[in-house]
Amino acid sequence: MQDEIDGAKPAGWTGEAADAAAEHLRARSQELEDLAARLSAAVKIIDDTEQAMRDLVRGIEATEDFAAKNGFRIDNGEVVETENAGGFLPSVLLRVEVEGIWPAPAQSTPN
């Protein structure tokens, strides 16, 4: 298809106007190719971001599931023990996992 665009000229059209039109077409074609390349890059970024978000959600769900199975819950980025807490090791594992997934709470600064 690119060859057709590059060689596009109305049959029998010659002269300065034909040359100017052909140059204009080449310039617009290049602009469209550049736009297509930028759009392709944007789509890749969006796809990568979507996958990262899906991975994050899966990680959060797995951590919350592990917490529930071991008698803990996650509340606002903090590991909270329930009545059926499963001991020290699950608690430590959960705290490490939560620190890696959830952002640290904002610290207030004195005025």
Coordinates of C-alpha atoms in Angstrom, one line a residue:
M1 CA 0.0 0.0 0.0
Q2 CA 2.8 2.4 0.8
D3 CA 4.1 2.0 -2.8
E4 CA 0.7 3.1 -4.1
I5 CA 0.7 6.1 -1.8
D6 CA 4.3 7.1 -2.7
G7 CA 3.6 6.8 -6.4
A8 CA 0.1 8.3 -6.3
K9 CA -0.5 10.9 -9.1
P10 CA -3.5 11.3 -11.2
A11 CA -2.9 9.8 -14.6
G12 CA -1.8 12.4 -17.1
W13 CA -1.3 15.2 -14.5
T14 CA 2.0 16.9 -15.0
G15 CA 3.6 20.1 -14.2
E16 CA 4.2 22.2 -11.1
A17 CA 0.7 21.7 -9.7
A18 CA 1.1 17.9 -10.0
D19 CA 4.5 18.0 -8.4
A20 CA 3.2 20.2 -5.5
A21 CA 0.3 17.9 -4.9
A22 CA 2.5 14.9 -4.9
E23 CA 4.9 16.6 -2.4
H24 CA 1.9 17.6 -0.3
L25 CA 0.7 14.0 -0.3
R26 CA 4.1 12.7 0.7
A27 CA 4.2 15.2 3.6
R28 CA 0.7 14.2 4.8
S29 CA 1.6 10.6 4.5
Q30 CA 4.7 11.0 6.6
E31 CA 2.6 12.9 9.2
L32 CA 0.1 10.0 9.3
E33 CA 2.9 7.5 9.7
D34 CA 4.4 9.5 12.6
L35 CA 1.0 9.7 14.2
A36 CA 0.4 6.0 13.8
A37 CA 3.8 5.3 15.4
R38 CA 2.9 7.6 18.4
L39 CA -0.5 6.0 18.7
S40 CA 1.1 2.6 18.7
A41 CA 3.5 3.6 21.5
A42 CA 0.5 5.0 23.5
V43 CA -1.4 1.8 23.0
K44 CA 1.6 -0.2 24.3
I45 CA 1.8 2.0 27.4
I46 CA -1.9 1.6 28.0
D47 CA -1.7 -2.2 27.6
D48 CA 1.3 -2.4 29.9
T49 CA -0.5 -0.3 32.5
E50 CA -3.6 -2.4 32.3
Q51 CA -1.6 -5.6 32.8
A52 CA 0.3 -4.0 35.8
M53 CA -3.1 -3.0 37.3
R54 CA -4.5 -6.5 36.8
D55 CA -1.3 -7.9 38.5
L56 CA -1.7 -5.5 41.4
V57 CA -5.3 -6.4 41.9
R58 CA -4.4 -10.1 41.8
G59 CA -1.7 -9.5 44.4
I60 CA -4.0 -7.6 46.7
E61 CA -6.7 -10.2 46.4
A62 CA -4.2 -13.0 47.1
T63 CA -2.9 -11.1 50.1
E64 CA -6.4 -10.5 51.5
D65 CA -7.2 -14.2 50.9
F66 CA -4.1 -15.3 52.7
A67 CA -4.9 -12.9 55.6
A68 CA -8.5 -14.2 55.9
K69 CA -7.3 -17.8 55.9
N70 CA -4.9 -17.1 58.7
G71 CA -7.2 -15.0 60.9
F72 CA -6.1 -11.6 59.8
R73 CA -7.6 -8.8 57.8
I74 CA -6.2 -5.8 56.0
D75 CA -7.6 -2.5 57.0
N76 CA -6.4 0.7 55.3
G77 CA -3.0 -0.9 54.6
E78 CA -2.6 -2.3 58.1
V79 CA -2.6 -6.0 59.1
V80 CA -5.2 -6.5 61.8
E81 CA -5.5 -9.6 63.9
T82 CA -8.9 -11.2 64.4
E83 CA -9.9 -13.8 67.0
N84 CA -8.5 -16.6 64.9
A85 CA -5.1 -15.1 64.2
G86 CA -2.7 -17.7 63.0
G87 CA 0.4 -16.8 64.8
F88 CA 3.6 -14.9 64.3
L89 CA 4.9 -16.1 60.9
P90 CA 1.7 -15.4 59.0
S91 CA 1.6 -12.0 60.7
V92 CA 5.1 -11.2 59.6
L93 CA 4.6 -12.5 56.0
L94 CA 1.4 -10.4 55.7
R95 CA 3.1 -7.3 57.0
V96 CA 5.9 -7.6 54.5
E97 CA 3.5 -8.3 51.7
V98 CA 1.2 -5.4 52.6
E99 CA 4.2 -3.0 52.8
G100 CA 5.1 -4.0 49.3
I101 CA 1.6 -3.5 47.9
W102 CA -0.2 -0.8 49.8
P103 CA 1.3 2.7 49.8
A104 CA 2.6 4.0 53.2
P105 CA 0.1 6.2 55.0
A106 CA 0.7 9.9 54.5
Q107 CA 2.5 11.4 57.4
S108 CA 1.2 14.7 58.7
T109 CA 3.8 17.5 58.9
P110 CA 3.7 20.0 61.8
N111 CA 2.7 23.6 60.9

